[in-house]
PDB file of C-alpha atoms in Angstrom:
ATOM      1  CA  MET A 155     -20.052  -3.100  -8.283  1.00 73.00           C
ATOM      2  CA  ALA A 156     -21.987  -0.054  -9.302  1.00 88.00           C
ATOM      3  CA  PHE A 157     -21.626   2.955  -6.931  1.00 95.00           C
ATOM      4  CA  ASP A 158     -23.835   5.910  -7.202  1.00 95.00           C
ATOM      5  CA  ARG A 159     -22.579   9.566  -6.654  1.00 96.00           C
ATOM      6  CA  ILE A 160     -23.106   9.553  -2.911  1.00 97.00           C
ATOM      7  CA  ASP A 161     -21.092   6.266  -2.593  1.00 97.00           C
ATOM      8  CA  ARG A 162     -18.220   7.696  -4.569  1.00 97.00           C
ATOM      9  CA  GLN A 163     -18.302  10.954  -2.269  1.00 97.00           C
ATOM     10  CA  ILE A 164     -18.235   8.935   0.815  1.00 97.00           C
ATOM     11  CA  MET A 165     -15.251   6.926  -0.478  1.00 97.00           C
ATOM     12  CA  ASP A 166     -13.460  10.049  -1.797  1.00 96.00           C
ATOM     13  CA  LEU A 167     -13.997  11.742   1.496  1.00 96.00           C
ATOM     14  CA  LEU A 168     -13.037   8.903   3.770  1.00 97.00           C
ATOM     15  CA  GLN A 169      -9.915   8.326   1.710  1.00 95.00           C
ATOM     16  CA  ALA A 170      -8.818  11.859   2.426  1.00 93.00           C
ATOM     17  CA  ASP A 171      -9.898  11.827   6.051  1.00 94.00           C
ATOM     18  CA  GLY A 172     -10.669   8.319   7.633  1.00 95.00           C
ATOM     19  CA  ARG A 173     -11.142  10.034  11.023  1.00 95.00           C
ATOM     20  CA  MET A 174     -14.021  12.223   9.810  1.00 96.00           C
ATOM     21  CA  THR A 175     -17.010  11.613  11.877  1.00 97.00           C
ATOM     22  CA  ASN A 176     -20.191  10.024  10.549  1.00 97.00           C
ATOM     23  CA  VAL A 177     -22.006  13.291  11.263  1.00 98.00           C
ATOM     24  CA  ASP A 178     -19.562  15.511   9.288  1.00 98.00           C
ATOM     25  CA  LEU A 179     -19.573  12.840   6.561  1.00 98.00           C
ATOM     26  CA  ALA A 180     -23.299  12.642   6.268  1.00 98.00           C
ATOM     27  CA  GLU A 181     -23.459  16.539   6.156  1.00 98.00           C
ATOM     28  CA  LYS A 182     -20.929  16.661   3.277  1.00 98.00           C
ATOM     29  CA  VAL A 183     -22.809  14.168   1.236  1.00 97.00           C
ATOM     30  CA  GLY A 184     -26.156  15.507   1.936  1.00 97.00           C
ATOM     31  CA  LEU A 185     -27.645  12.640   3.947  1.00 97.00           C
ATOM     32  CA  THR A 186     -28.582  12.214   7.758  1.00 97.00           C
ATOM     33  CA  ALA A 187     -26.254  10.196   9.857  1.00 97.00           C
ATOM     34  CA  PRO A 188     -28.167   6.839  10.091  1.00 97.00           C
ATOM     35  CA  PRO A 189     -28.441   6.218   6.251  1.00 97.00           C
ATOM     36  CA  CYS A 190     -24.828   7.496   5.793  1.00 98.00           C
ATOM     37  CA  LEU A 191     -23.466   5.057   8.326  1.00 98.00           C
ATOM     38  CA  ARG A 192     -25.514   2.253   6.580  1.00 98.00           C
ATOM     39  CA  ARG A 193     -23.800   3.201   3.409  1.00 98.00           C
ATOM     40  CA  VAL A 194     -20.419   3.118   5.009  1.00 98.00           C
ATOM     41  CA  ARG A 195     -21.002  -0.258   6.362  1.00 98.00           C
ATOM     42  CA  ALA A 196     -22.365  -1.533   3.083  1.00 97.00           C
ATOM     43  CA  LEU A 197     -19.228  -0.200   1.295  1.00 97.00           C
ATOM     44  CA  GLU A 198     -16.930  -1.904   4.111  1.00 97.00           C
ATOM     45  CA  GLU A 199     -18.877  -5.271   3.625  1.00 97.00           C
ATOM     46  CA  GLN A 200     -18.505  -5.149  -0.040  1.00 96.00           C
ATOM     47  CA  GLY A 201     -14.877  -4.746   0.217  1.00 96.00           C
ATOM     48  CA  ALA A 202     -14.852  -1.354  -1.396  1.00 97.00           C
ATOM     49  CA  ILE A 203     -13.478   0.194   1.782  1.00 97.00           C
ATOM     50  CA  ARG A 204     -10.708  -2.270   3.001  1.00 95.00           C
ATOM     51  CA  GLY A 205      -9.669  -0.345   6.279  1.00 94.00           C
ATOM     52  CA  TYR A 206      -8.450   2.697   7.766  1.00 94.00           C
ATOM     53  CA  HIS A 207      -4.888   3.572   8.941  1.00 92.00           C
ATOM     54  CA  ALA A 208      -2.799   6.502  10.134  1.00 91.00           C
ATOM     55  CA  ALA A 209      -0.296   7.787   7.630  1.00 90.00           C
ATOM     56  CA  LEU A 210       2.994   7.894   9.428  1.00 93.00           C
ATOM     57  CA  ASP A 211       6.119  10.009   8.730  1.00 94.00           C
ATOM     58  CA  PRO A 212       8.902   7.333   8.122  1.00 95.00           C
ATOM     59  CA  ALA A 213      11.643   9.927   9.245  1.00 94.00           C
ATOM     60  CA  HIS A 214      10.005  10.523  12.613  1.00 97.00           C
ATOM     61  CA  LEU A 215      10.395   6.736  13.209  1.00 97.00           C
ATOM     62  CA  GLY A 216      13.891   6.684  12.097  1.00 97.00           C
ATOM     63  CA  TYR A 217      13.196   5.175   8.568  1.00 97.00           C
ATOM     64  CA  THR A 218      15.435   7.568   6.489  1.00 96.00           C
ATOM     65  CA  ILE A 219      16.019   5.272   3.509  1.00 96.00           C
ATOM     66  CA  THR A 220      13.479   4.050   0.849  1.00 97.00           C
ATOM     67  CA  VAL A 221      14.682   1.541  -1.723  1.00 98.00           C
ATOM     68  CA  PHE A 222      12.873  -0.095  -4.801  1.00 98.00           C
ATOM     69  CA  ALA A 223      14.119  -3.411  -5.369  1.00 98.00           C
ATOM     70  CA  MET A 224      13.525  -5.379  -8.717  1.00 98.00           C
ATOM     71  CA  VAL A 225      13.628  -9.089  -8.062  1.00 98.00           C
ATOM     72  CA  SER A 226      13.954 -11.812 -10.740  1.00 98.00           C
ATOM     73  CA  LEU A 227      13.183 -15.382  -9.856  1.00 98.00           C
ATOM     74  CA  LYS A 228      14.738 -18.685 -11.208  1.00 97.00           C
ATOM     75  CA  SER A 229      11.267 -20.194 -11.525  1.00 96.00           C
ATOM     76  CA  GLN A 230       7.649 -18.533 -11.961  1.00 96.00           C
ATOM     77  CA  ALA A 231       5.772 -21.665 -11.014  1.00 97.00           C
ATOM     78  CA  GLU A 232       2.789 -20.723  -8.797  1.00 97.00           C
ATOM     79  CA  ALA A 233       4.276 -22.581  -5.860  1.00 97.00           C
ATOM     80  CA  ASP A 234       7.555 -20.634  -6.140  1.00 97.00           C
ATOM     81  CA  LEU A 235       5.777 -17.269  -6.649  1.00 97.00           C
ATOM     82  CA  ALA A 236       3.686 -17.970  -3.447  1.00 97.00           C
ATOM     83  CA  ALA A 237       6.710 -19.079  -1.492  1.00 97.00           C
ATOM     84  CA  PHE A 238       8.505 -15.778  -2.516  1.00 97.00           C
ATOM     85  CA  GLU A 239       5.546 -13.694  -1.577  1.00 97.00           C
ATOM     86  CA  ALA A 240       5.228 -15.521   1.819  1.00 97.00           C
ATOM     87  CA  HIS A 241       9.026 -14.781   2.331  1.00 97.00           C
ATOM     88  CA  VAL A 242       8.855 -10.995   1.672  1.00 97.00           C
ATOM     89  CA  ASP A 243       5.525 -10.890   3.760  1.00 97.00           C
ATOM     90  CA  SER A 244       7.758 -11.890   6.780  1.00 97.00           C
ATOM     91  CA  ILE A 245      10.227  -8.957   6.051  1.00 98.00           C
ATOM     92  CA  ALA A 246       8.536  -5.983   8.015  1.00 97.00           C
ATOM     93  CA  GLU A 247      10.795  -3.447   6.093  1.00 98.00           C
ATOM     94  CA  VAL A 248       9.140  -4.562   2.918  1.00 98.00           C
ATOM     95  CA  ARG A 249       6.174  -2.219   2.696  1.00 97.00           C
ATOM     96  CA  GLU A 250       4.995  -3.100  -0.843  1.00 97.00           C
ATOM     97  CA  CYS A 251       5.447  -6.104  -3.198  1.00 98.00           C
ATOM     98  CA  HIS A 252       4.122  -6.069  -6.768  1.00 98.00           C
ATOM     99  CA  MET A 253       4.324  -8.887  -9.130  1.00 98.00           C
ATOM    100  CA  LEU A 254       5.290  -7.539 -12.601  1.00 97.00           C
ATOM    101  CA  ASN A 255       4.783  -8.658 -16.134  1.00 95.00           C
ATOM    102  CA  GLY A 256       8.116  -8.642 -18.075  1.00 92.00           C
ATOM    103  CA  GLU A 257      11.751  -9.036 -17.265  1.00 92.00           C
ATOM    104  CA  ILE A 258      11.440  -8.314 -13.728  1.00 97.00           C
ATOM    105  CA  ASP A 259       9.286 -10.642 -11.573  1.00 97.00           C
ATOM    106  CA  PHE A 260       8.710  -8.390  -8.613  1.00 98.00           C
ATOM    107  CA  ILE A 261       9.176  -4.872  -7.345  1.00 98.00           C
ATOM    108  CA  LEU A 262       9.621  -4.262  -3.651  1.00 98.00           C
ATOM    109  CA  LYS A 263       9.287  -0.936  -1.715  1.00 98.00           C
ATOM    110  CA  ILE A 264      11.726  -1.408   1.328  1.00 98.00           C
ATOM    111  CA  VAL A 265      12.277   1.171   4.086  1.00 98.00           C
ATOM    112  CA  ALA A 266      15.299   1.069   6.263  1.00 98.00           C
ATOM    113  CA  THR A 267      16.850   3.206   9.023  1.00 98.00           C
ATOM    114  CA  ASP A 268      20.073   3.677   7.261  1.00 97.00           C
ATOM    115  CA  LEU A 269      22.150   2.188   4.305  1.00 97.00           C
ATOM    116  CA  LYS A 270      23.863  -0.461   6.647  1.00 98.00           C
ATOM    117  CA  ALA A 271      20.362  -1.745   7.728  1.00 98.00           C
ATOM    118  CA  PHE A 272      19.209  -1.849   4.252  1.00 98.00           C
ATOM    119  CA  GLN A 273      22.509  -3.850   3.171  1.00 98.00           C
ATOM    120  CA  GLU A 274      21.711  -6.256   6.067  1.00 98.00           C
ATOM    121  CA  ILE A 275      18.146  -6.911   4.710  1.00 98.00           C
ATOM    122  CA  LEU A 276      19.508  -7.065   1.288  1.00 98.00           C
ATOM    123  CA  THR A 277      22.292  -9.503   1.879  1.00 97.00           C
ATOM    124  CA  THR A 278      20.761 -11.728   4.532  1.00 97.00           C
ATOM    125  CA  ARG A 279      17.013 -11.789   3.693  1.00 97.00           C
ATOM    126  CA  LEU A 280      16.407 -10.855   0.148  1.00 97.00           C
ATOM    127  CA  THR A 281      19.185 -12.065  -2.164  1.00 96.00           C
ATOM    128  CA  THR A 282      19.505 -15.391  -0.026  1.00 95.00           C
ATOM    129  CA  ALA A 283      15.978 -16.296  -0.249  1.00 95.00           C
ATOM    130  CA  PRO A 284      15.083 -19.383  -2.241  1.00 92.00           C
ATOM    131  CA  ASN A 285      14.493 -19.099  -5.979  1.00 96.00           C
ATOM    132  CA  VAL A 286      15.958 -15.588  -6.194  1.00 98.00           C
ATOM    133  CA  ALA A 287      17.957 -15.162  -9.265  1.00 97.00           C
ATOM    134  CA  SER A 288      18.794 -11.400  -8.986  1.00 97.00           C
ATOM    135  CA  VAL A 289      18.057  -8.253  -7.247  1.00 98.00           C
ATOM    136  CA  LYS A 290      18.607  -4.794  -8.555  1.00 98.00           C
ATOM    137  CA  THR A 291      17.936  -1.876  -6.292  1.00 98.00           C
ATOM    138  CA  SER A 292      17.556   1.870  -6.707  1.00 98.00           C
ATOM    139  CA  LEU A 293      17.697   4.332  -3.693  1.00 97.00           C
ATOM    140  CA  THR A 294      15.092   6.895  -3.455  1.00 97.00           C
ATOM    141  CA  ILE A 295      16.684  10.361  -3.567  1.00 96.00           C
ATOM    142  CA  ARG A 296      13.527  12.488  -3.448  1.00 94.00           C
ATOM    143  CA  THR A 297       9.781  11.819  -3.348  1.00 93.00           C
ATOM    144  CA  THR A 298       7.758  14.512  -4.993  1.00 95.00           C
ATOM    145  CA  LYS A 299       4.332  12.676  -4.895  1.00 95.00           C
ATOM    146  CA  GLU A 300       2.996  10.019  -2.608  1.00 92.00           C
ATOM    147  CA  LEU A 301      -0.731   9.869  -2.441  1.00 89.00           C
ATOM    148  CA  PRO A 302      -2.561   7.082  -0.742  1.00 87.00           C
ATOM    149  CA  GLY A 303      -5.441   5.351  -2.286  1.00 90.00           C
ATOM    150  CA  ILE A 304      -6.929   5.790  -5.684  1.00 92.00           C
ATOM    151  CA  PRO A 305      -8.568   8.651  -7.595  1.00 95.00           C
ATOM    152  CA  VAL A 306     -12.287   8.581  -7.071  1.00 94.00           C
ATOM    153  CA  ALA A 307     -14.541  10.125  -9.791  1.00 90.00           C
ATOM    154  CA  VAL A 308     -17.059  12.123  -8.072  1.00 89.00           C
ATOM    155  CA  ASP A 309     -19.764  13.679 -10.400  1.00 77.00           C
TER     156      ASP A 309
END
């Protein structure tokens, strides 16, 4: 998909503030409200804008632990990969799941309320999952950068 300067500005601004009104957005990109809204709707229909969400503070909701788990599977057959992905999709605390190229098959970002809760997830829901060969975990000590979305080149 080819995006012009205004499309990229719209995506950049909405990525930074998804609650921005259409009137404010239109003003910032130099359009009137109706054509700006048509562009936003077109970007949504094309799938360039996948959705809107609120960024919640995990600690305020009791999630004080973030762990990255590197998972190796016994088989990488497509059916086994899909089964593992479906399994982790059912675990609410798994917030991200990325299939990797190389020695590790998947990396998961997992949140938990404390170490005991994480251990419960690890020992009853992750290491026991079908086709899991091994799980290596790393507990996050500090997060210095956590940006949502992607960089948008705006001319």
